[in-house]
Coordinates of C-alpha atoms (C1' of nucleotides) in Angstrom, one line a residue:
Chain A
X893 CA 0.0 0.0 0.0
X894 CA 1.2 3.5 -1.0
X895 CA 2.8 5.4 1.9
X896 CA 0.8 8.3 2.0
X897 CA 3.7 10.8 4.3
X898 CA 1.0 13.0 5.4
X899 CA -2.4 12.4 6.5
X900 CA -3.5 10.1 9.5
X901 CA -6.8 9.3 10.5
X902 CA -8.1 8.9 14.4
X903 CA -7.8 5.6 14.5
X904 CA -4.3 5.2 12.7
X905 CA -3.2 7.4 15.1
X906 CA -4.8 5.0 18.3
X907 CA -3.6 2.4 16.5
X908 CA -0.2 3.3 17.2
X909 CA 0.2 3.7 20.6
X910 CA -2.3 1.1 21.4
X911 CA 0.3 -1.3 21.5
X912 CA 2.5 -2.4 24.7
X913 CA 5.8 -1.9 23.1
X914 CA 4.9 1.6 21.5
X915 CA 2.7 2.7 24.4
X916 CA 5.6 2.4 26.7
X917 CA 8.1 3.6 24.7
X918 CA 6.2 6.6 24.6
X919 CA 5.7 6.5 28.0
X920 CA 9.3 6.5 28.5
X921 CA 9.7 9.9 26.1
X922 CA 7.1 11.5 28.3
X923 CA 9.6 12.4 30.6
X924 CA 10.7 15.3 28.5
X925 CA 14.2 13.9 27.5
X926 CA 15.3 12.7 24.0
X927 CA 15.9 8.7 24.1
X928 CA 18.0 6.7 21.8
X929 CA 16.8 3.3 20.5
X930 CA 18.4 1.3 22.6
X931 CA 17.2 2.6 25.7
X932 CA 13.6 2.7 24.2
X933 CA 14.3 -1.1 23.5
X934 CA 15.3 -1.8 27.4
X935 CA 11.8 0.6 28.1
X936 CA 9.8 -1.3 25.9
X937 CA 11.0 -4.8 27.1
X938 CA 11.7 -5.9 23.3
X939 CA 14.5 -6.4 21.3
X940 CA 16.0 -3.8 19.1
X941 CA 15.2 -5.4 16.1
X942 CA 11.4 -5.3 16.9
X943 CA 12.3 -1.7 18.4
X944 CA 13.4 -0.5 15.2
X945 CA 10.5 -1.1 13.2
X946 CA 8.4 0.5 15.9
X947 CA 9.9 3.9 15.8
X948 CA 10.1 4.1 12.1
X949 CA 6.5 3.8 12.2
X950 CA 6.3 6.1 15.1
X951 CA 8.2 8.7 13.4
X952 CA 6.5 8.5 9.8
X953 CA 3.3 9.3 11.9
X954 CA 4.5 12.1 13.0
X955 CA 4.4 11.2 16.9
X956 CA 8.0 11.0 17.3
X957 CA 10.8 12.8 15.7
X958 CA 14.6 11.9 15.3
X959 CA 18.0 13.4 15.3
X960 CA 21.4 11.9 14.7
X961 CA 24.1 12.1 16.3
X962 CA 27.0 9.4 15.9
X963 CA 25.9 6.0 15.7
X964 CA 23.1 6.8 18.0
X965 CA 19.7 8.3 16.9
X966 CA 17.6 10.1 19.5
X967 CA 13.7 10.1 19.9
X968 CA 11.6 12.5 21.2
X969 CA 8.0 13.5 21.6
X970 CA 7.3 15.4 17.8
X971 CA 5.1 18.2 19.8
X972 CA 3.8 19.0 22.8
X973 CA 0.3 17.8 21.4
X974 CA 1.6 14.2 21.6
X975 CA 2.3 14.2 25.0
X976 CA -1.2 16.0 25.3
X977 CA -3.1 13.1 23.8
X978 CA -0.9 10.6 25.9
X979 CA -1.7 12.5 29.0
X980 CA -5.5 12.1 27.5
X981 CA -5.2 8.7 27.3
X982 CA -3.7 7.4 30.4
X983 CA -6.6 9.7 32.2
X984 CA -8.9 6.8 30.7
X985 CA -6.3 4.3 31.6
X986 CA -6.5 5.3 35.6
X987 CA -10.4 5.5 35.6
X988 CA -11.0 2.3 36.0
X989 CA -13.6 2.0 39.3
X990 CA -10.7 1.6 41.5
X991 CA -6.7 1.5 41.0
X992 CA -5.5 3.4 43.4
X993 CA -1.6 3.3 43.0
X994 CA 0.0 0.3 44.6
X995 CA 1.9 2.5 46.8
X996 CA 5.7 3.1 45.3
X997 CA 8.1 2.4 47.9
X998 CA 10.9 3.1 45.3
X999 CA 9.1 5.7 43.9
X1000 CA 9.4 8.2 46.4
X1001 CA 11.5 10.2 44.7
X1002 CA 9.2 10.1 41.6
X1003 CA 6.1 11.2 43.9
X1004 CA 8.4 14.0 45.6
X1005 CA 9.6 16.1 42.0
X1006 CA 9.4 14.6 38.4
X1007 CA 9.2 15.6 34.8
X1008 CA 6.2 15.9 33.1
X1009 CA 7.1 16.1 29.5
X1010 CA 8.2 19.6 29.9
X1011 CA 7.1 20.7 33.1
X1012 CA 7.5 20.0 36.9
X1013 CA 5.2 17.2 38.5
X1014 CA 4.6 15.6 42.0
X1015 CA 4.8 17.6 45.4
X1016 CA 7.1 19.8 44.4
X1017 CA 4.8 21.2 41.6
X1018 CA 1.8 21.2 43.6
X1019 CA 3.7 22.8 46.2
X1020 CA 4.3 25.4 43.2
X1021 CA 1.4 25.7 41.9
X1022 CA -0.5 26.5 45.5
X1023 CA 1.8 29.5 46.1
X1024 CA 1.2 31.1 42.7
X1025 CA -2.1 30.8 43.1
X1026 CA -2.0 32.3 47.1
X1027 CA 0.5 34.8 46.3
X1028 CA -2.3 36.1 42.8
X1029 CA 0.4 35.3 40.3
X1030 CA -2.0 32.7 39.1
X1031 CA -5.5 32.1 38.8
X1032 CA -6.7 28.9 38.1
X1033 CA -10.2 27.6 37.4
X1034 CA -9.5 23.9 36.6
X1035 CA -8.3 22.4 33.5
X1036 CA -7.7 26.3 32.6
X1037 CA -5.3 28.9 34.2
X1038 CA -4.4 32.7 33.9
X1039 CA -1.4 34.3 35.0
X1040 CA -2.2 38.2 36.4
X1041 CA -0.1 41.2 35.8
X1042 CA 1.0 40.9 39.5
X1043 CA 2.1 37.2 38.4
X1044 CA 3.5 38.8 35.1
X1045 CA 6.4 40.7 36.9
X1046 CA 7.3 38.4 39.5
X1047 CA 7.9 35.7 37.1
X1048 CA 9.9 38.1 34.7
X1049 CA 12.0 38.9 38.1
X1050 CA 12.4 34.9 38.7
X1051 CA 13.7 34.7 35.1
X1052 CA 11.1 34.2 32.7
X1053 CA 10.0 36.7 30.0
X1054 CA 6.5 36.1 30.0
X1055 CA 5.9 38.3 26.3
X1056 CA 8.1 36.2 24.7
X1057 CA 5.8 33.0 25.7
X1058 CA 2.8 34.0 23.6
X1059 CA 3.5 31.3 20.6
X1060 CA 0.9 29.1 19.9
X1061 CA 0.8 27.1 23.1
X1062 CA -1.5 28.0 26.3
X1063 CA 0.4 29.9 28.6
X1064 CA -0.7 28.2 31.4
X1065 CA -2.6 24.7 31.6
X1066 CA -3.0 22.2 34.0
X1067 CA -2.6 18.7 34.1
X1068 CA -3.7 16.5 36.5
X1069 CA -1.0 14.9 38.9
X1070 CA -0.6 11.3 38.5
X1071 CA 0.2 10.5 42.1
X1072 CA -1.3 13.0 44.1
X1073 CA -4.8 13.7 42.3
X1074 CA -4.6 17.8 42.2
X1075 CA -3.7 19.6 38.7
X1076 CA -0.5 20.9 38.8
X1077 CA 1.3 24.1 36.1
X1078 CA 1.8 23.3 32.5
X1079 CA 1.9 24.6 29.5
X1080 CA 4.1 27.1 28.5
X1081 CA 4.4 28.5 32.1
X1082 CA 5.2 25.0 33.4
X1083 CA 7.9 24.2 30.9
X1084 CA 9.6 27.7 31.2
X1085 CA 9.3 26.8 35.0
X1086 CA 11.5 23.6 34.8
X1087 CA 13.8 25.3 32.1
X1088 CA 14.6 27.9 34.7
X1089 CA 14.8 25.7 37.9
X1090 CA 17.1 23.4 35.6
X1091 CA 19.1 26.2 34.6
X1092 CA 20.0 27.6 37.6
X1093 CA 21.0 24.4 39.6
X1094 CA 17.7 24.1 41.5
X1095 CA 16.7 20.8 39.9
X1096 CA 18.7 17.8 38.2
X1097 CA 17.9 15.6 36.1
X1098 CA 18.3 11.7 36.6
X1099 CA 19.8 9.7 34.4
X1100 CA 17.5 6.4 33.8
X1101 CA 14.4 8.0 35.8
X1102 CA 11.6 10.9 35.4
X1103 CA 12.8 11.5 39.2
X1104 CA 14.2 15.5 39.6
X1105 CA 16.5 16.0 42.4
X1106 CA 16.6 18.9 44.0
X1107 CA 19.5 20.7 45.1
X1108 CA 20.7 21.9 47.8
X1109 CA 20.4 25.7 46.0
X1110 CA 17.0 24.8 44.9
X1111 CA 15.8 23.8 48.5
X1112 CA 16.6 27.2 49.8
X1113 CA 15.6 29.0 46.3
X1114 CA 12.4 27.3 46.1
X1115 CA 11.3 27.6 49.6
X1116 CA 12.6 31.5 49.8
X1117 CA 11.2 32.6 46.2
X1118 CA 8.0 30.9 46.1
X1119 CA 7.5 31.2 50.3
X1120 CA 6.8 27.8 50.5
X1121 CA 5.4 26.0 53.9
X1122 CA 7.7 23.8 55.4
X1123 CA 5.6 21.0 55.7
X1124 CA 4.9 21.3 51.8
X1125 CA 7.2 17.8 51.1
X1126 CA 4.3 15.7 53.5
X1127 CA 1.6 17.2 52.3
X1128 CA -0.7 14.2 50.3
X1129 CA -2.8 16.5 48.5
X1130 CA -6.0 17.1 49.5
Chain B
X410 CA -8.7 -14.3 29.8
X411 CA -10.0 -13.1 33.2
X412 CA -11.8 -9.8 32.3
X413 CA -10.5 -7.1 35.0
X414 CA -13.0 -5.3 35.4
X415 CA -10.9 -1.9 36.5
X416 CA -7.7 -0.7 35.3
X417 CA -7.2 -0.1 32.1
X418 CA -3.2 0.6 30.6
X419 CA -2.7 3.3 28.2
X420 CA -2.2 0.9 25.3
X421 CA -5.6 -1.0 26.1
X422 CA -7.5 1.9 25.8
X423 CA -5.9 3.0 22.7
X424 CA -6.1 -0.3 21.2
X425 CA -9.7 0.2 21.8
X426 CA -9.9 3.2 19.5
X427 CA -7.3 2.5 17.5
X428 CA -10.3 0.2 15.1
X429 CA -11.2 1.8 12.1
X430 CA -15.2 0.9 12.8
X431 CA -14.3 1.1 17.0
X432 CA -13.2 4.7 16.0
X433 CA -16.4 5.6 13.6
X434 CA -18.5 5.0 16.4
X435 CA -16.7 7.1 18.8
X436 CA -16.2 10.0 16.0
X437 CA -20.3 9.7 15.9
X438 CA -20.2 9.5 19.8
X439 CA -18.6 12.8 19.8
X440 CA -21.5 14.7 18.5
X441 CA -23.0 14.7 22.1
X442 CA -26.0 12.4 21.7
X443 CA -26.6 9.0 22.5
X444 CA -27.1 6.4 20.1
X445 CA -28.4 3.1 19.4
X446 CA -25.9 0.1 18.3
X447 CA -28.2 0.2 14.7
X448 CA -26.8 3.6 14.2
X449 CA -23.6 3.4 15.2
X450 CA -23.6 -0.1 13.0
X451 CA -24.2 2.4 10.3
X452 CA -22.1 4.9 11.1
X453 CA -19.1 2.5 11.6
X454 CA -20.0 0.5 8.0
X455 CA -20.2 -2.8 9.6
X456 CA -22.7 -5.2 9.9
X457 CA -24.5 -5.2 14.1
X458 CA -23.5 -8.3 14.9
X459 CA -19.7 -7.2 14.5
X460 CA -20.9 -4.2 16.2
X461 CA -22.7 -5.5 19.3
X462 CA -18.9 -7.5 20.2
X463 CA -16.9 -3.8 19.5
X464 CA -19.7 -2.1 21.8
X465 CA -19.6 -4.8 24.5
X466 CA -15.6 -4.3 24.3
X467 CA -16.0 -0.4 24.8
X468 CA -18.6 -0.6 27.4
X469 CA -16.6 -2.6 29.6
X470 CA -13.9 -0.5 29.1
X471 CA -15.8 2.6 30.5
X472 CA -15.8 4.6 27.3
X473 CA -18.9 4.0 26.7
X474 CA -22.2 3.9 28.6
X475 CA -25.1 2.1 28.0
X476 CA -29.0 2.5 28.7
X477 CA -31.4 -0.1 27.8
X478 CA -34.5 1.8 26.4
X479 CA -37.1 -1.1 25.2
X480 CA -35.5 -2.9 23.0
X481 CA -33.2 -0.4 21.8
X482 CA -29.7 0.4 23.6
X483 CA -28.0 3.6 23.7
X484 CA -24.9 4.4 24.4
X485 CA -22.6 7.4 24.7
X486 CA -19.7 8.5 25.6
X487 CA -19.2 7.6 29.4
X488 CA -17.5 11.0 30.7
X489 CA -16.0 14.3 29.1
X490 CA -12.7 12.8 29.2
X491 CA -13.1 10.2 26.7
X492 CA -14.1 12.9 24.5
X493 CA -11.0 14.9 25.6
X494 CA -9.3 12.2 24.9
X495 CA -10.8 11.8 21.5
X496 CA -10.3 15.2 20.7
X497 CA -6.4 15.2 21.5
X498 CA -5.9 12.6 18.8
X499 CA -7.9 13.8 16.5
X500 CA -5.5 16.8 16.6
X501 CA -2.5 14.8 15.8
X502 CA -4.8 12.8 13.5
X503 CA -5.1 16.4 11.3
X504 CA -1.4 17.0 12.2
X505 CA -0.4 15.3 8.8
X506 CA 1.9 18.2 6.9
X507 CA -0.7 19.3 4.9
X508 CA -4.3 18.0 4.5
X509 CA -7.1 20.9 4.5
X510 CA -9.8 19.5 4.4
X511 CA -11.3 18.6 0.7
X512 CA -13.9 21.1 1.0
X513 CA -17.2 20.3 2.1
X514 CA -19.9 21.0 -0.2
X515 CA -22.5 19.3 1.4
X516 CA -20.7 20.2 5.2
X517 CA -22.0 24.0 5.1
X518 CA -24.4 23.3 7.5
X519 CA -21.5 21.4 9.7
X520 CA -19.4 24.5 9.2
X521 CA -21.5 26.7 10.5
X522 CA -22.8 25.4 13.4
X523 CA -22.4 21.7 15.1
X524 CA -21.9 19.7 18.3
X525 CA -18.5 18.5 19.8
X526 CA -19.5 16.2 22.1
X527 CA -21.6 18.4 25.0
X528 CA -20.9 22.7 23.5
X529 CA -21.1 24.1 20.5
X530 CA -18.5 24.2 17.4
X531 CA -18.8 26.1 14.0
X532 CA -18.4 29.4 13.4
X533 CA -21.5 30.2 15.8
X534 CA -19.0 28.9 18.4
X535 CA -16.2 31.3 16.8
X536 CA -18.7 34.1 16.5
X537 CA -19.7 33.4 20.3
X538 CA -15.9 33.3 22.0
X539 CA -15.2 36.5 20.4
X540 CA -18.0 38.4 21.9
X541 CA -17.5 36.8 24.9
X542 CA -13.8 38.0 24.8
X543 CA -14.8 41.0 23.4
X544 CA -16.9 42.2 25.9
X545 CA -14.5 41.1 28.9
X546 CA -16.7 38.3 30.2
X547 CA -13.9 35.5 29.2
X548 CA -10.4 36.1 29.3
X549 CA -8.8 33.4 27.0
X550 CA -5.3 32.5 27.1
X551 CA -5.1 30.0 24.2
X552 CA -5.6 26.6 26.0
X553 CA -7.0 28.5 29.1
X554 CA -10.1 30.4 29.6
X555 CA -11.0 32.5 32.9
X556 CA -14.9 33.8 33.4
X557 CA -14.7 37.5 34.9
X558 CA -16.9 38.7 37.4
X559 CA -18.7 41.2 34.9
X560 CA -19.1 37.8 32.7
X561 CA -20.6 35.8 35.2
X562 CA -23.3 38.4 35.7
X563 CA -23.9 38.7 32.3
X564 CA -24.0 34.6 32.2
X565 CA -26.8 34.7 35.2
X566 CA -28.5 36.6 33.4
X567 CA -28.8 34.9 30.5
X568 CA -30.0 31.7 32.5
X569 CA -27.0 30.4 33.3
X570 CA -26.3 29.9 37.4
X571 CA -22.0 29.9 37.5
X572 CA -22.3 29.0 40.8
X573 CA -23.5 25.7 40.1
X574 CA -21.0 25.4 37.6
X575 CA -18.3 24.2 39.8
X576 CA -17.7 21.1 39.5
X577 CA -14.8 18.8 38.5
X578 CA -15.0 19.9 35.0
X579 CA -12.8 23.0 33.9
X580 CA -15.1 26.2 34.0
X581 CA -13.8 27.2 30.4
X582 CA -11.7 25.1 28.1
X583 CA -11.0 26.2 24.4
X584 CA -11.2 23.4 22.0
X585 CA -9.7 23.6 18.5
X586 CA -11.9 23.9 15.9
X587 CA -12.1 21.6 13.1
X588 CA -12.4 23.3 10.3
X589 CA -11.7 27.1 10.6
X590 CA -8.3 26.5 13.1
X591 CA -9.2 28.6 16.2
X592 CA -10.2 27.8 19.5
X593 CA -13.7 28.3 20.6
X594 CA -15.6 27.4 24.1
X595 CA -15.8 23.9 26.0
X596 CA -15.8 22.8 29.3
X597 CA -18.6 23.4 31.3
X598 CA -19.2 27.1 30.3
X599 CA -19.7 25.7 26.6
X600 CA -21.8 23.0 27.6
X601 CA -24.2 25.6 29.3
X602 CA -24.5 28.1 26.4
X603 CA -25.6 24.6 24.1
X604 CA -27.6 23.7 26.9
X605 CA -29.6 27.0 27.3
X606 CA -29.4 27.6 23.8
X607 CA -31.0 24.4 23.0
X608 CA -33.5 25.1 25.5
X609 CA -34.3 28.5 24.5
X610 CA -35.6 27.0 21.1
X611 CA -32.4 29.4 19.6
X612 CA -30.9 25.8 18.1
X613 CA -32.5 22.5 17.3
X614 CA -30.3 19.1 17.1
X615 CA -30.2 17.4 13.2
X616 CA -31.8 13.8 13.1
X617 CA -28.8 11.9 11.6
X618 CA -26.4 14.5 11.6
X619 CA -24.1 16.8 14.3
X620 CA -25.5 19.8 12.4
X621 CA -27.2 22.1 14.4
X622 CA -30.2 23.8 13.1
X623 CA -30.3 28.1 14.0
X624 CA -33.8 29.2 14.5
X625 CA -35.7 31.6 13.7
X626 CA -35.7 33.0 17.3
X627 CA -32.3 31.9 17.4
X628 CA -31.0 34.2 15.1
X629 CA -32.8 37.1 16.4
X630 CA -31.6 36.4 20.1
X631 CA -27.6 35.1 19.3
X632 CA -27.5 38.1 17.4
X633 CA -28.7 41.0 20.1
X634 CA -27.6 39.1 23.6
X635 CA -24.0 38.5 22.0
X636 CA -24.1 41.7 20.1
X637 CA -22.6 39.7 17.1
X638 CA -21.3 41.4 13.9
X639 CA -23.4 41.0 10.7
X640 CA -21.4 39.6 9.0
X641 CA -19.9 36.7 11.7
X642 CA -21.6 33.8 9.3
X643 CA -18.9 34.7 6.7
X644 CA -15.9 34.9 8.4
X645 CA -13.6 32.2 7.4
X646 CA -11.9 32.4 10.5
X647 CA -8.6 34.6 10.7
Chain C
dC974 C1' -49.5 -16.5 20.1
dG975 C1' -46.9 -15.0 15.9
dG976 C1' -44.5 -11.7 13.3
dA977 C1' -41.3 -7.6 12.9
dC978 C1' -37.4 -5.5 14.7
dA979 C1' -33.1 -4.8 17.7
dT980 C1' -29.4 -7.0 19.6
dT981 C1' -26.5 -10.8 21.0
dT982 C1' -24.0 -15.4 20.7
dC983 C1' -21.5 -18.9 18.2
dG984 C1' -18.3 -20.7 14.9
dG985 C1' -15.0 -20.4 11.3
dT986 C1' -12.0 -17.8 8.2
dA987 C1' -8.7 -14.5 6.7
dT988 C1' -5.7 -10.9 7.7
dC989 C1' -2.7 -8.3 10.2
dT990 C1' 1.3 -7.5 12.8
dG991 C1' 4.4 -8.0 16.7
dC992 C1' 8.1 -10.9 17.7
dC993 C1' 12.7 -12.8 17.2
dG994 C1' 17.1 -14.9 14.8
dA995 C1' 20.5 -14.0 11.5
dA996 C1' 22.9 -11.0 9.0
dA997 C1' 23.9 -6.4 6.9
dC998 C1' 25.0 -1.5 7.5
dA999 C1' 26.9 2.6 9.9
dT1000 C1' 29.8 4.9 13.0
dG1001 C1' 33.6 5.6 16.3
dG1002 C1' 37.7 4.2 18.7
dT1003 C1' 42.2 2.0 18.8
Chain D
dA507 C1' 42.7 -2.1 9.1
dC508 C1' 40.3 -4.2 12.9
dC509 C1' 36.8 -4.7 16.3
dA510 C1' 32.9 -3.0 19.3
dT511 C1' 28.6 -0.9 19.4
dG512 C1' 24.2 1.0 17.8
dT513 C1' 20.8 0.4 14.4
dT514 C1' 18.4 -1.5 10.4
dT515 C1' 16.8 -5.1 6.9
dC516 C1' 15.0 -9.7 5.9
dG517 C1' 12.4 -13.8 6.5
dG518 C1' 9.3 -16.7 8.8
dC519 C1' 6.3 -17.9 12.6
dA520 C1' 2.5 -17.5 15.8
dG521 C1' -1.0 -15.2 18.3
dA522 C1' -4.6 -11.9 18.1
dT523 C1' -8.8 -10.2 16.3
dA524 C1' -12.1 -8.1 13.0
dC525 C1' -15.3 -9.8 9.9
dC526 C1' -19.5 -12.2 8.4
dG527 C1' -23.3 -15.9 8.1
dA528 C1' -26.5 -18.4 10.8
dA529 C1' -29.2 -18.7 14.5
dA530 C1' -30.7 -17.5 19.3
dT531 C1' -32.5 -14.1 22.6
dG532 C1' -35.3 -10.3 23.9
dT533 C1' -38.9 -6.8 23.2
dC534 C1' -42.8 -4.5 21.2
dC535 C1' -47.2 -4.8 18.7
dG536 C1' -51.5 -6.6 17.1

DNA sequence: CGGACATTTCGGTATCTGCCGAAACATGGT
DNA sequence: ACCATGTTTCGGCAGATACCGAAATGTCCG
């Protein structure tokens, strides 16, 4: 059948990631950083081989998009509206009656501070997201959020130049925290969020995990800048 | 197999919809109303026996829900996030380079005015967000939407209580239109003005289709309580 | 009860495609 | 040049499942 490059329907599209392999590849790439085959083959469970034809048919469809560089290639998320639909999807995946996680002893870490795709998620980023919206940086009415001129100047003082945000992306939307059950920042706002904390030594990244580690500088930054409670690491949520 | 009757994975549920007829039916689904397996037989192109076993799948998924009506069974789409869900890959479905759509001669009616899922979509919708935004009763930042205070008395006026609104549902999402490419109204804001407007006698549902129907009264009152421009039926968008 | 209609169950077929082993290709280091 | 590593291509197998025809179940109507 002629390869059409351009052009998928709904259910092509489903297709795709409805499969174990794909879906957790993906999965994998939610975390924000570019993967390269191999490590999407140990993600996946399969072997490269099988990995290989995956993420040519990933990246034909547009859901995934490559660079080079040596003998490696590296995947990543194509836009931020894949990761959208992903984040759609594993909603459904969670609403079944009950499933509420089987506790993650190991995943501490992950519950504490984690990428998101682009953007901060677990305590940390609820933590966040409560003082912007106490201090009237940010007003948030659900699944939508707005960030106030008040908000407008104390993030251009933390680093981030709000005007140059306005691309075609929401400034500010939420997404729903996958261990605690509260939405947290994303959107443009979230990602220029963790691109700041990131570049200024406040967070690191972990090598084989979506687990952010905050520094010692980012402990102290975070709590002073955003006048965060001290009990805001035991805090479950609700 | 043992059928779990909770927890989905990601890749289940998108295996669900990644079937060209499983994915018909949603598409249909999406229009807001709820359906018999007959009609979405049709609407997928297979035959209801091949239907009923896709349906059964669905249902005990949770994306759909079913009501026994006599001997007929209806079934729609079992919460707002399936459509969500929906919605987000039909974005990436569209994605494809370039694909506008092949003109739709007989779609005018679809253009102008439709369903998606539980608000309104068209250029009706268009026409609506921008007097909303116009008039400072919604602030919209892409993805985000905000209701101001003088826009919820404007809202309780027109019938609809914003108090009650508060639910679990965003106040005000934007949702991509189909075919002119802006964002109009959703969430539980949107699915009040169809509510009201449907109500009001100002639209009327299409038998087999997710047209919608602009009365006679309907023109009259969109056009003074919105203050819409004459010309907002023309308006191809940007 | 019997006939029309909506929906489901059962059984069998055909197709699709995810998987791996083996081997080729590509790149970088020594 | 050689080898190690990362990635792709090829070929064949096996499991999953979408499809339909035939027939059963359920529901309304007269």
């Amino acid at each position: 059948m002629a390869n059409m490059a351009s052009g998928n329907t709904v259910a092509e599209v489903a297709h795709l990631i409805g499969d174990a392999a794909r879906a957790n590849m993906l999965a994998a790439l939610m975390g924000g950083q570019a993967l390269t085959a191999g490590e999407l083959a140990r993600h996946a469970g399969v072997t490269p081989q099988t990995t290989s034809g995956h993420l040519i048919k990933l990246t034909e469809a547009r859901l995934l998009a490559v660079e080079r560089q040596g003998r490696h290639r590296y995947y990543r998320l194509a836009s931020p509206e894949v990761a959208q639909a992903i984040h759609a999807l594993s909603v459904l995946a969670v609403a079944g009656p009950k499933r509420h996680h089987p506790i993650g002893p190991k995943d501490a870490a992950l519950r504490l501070a984690r990428t998101c795709y682009d953007h901060i998620a677990g305590r940390l980023a609820l933590a966040l997201a409560d003082s912007l919206v106490r201090e009237g940086h940010v007003i948030l009415s659900d699944g939508a959020g707005l960030v106030t001129d008040c908000g407008r100047r104390f993030l251009t003082d933390f680093g981030i130049n709000t005007e140059a945000l306005h691309a075609r992306r929401p400034l500010c939307r939420t997404c729903l925290d996958w261990s605690e059950r509260r939405p947290h920042i994303a959107g443009q706002l979230g990602a220029a969020l963790l691109g700041n904390a990131l570049e200024q030594g406040w967070l690191m990244r972990t090598p084989e995990s979506r687990a952010l580690r905050i520094t010692r500088s980012g402990e102290i930054g975070f709590a002073t800048t955003f006048r965060l409670p001290l009990n805001w690491r035991e805090q479950p949520g609700r």
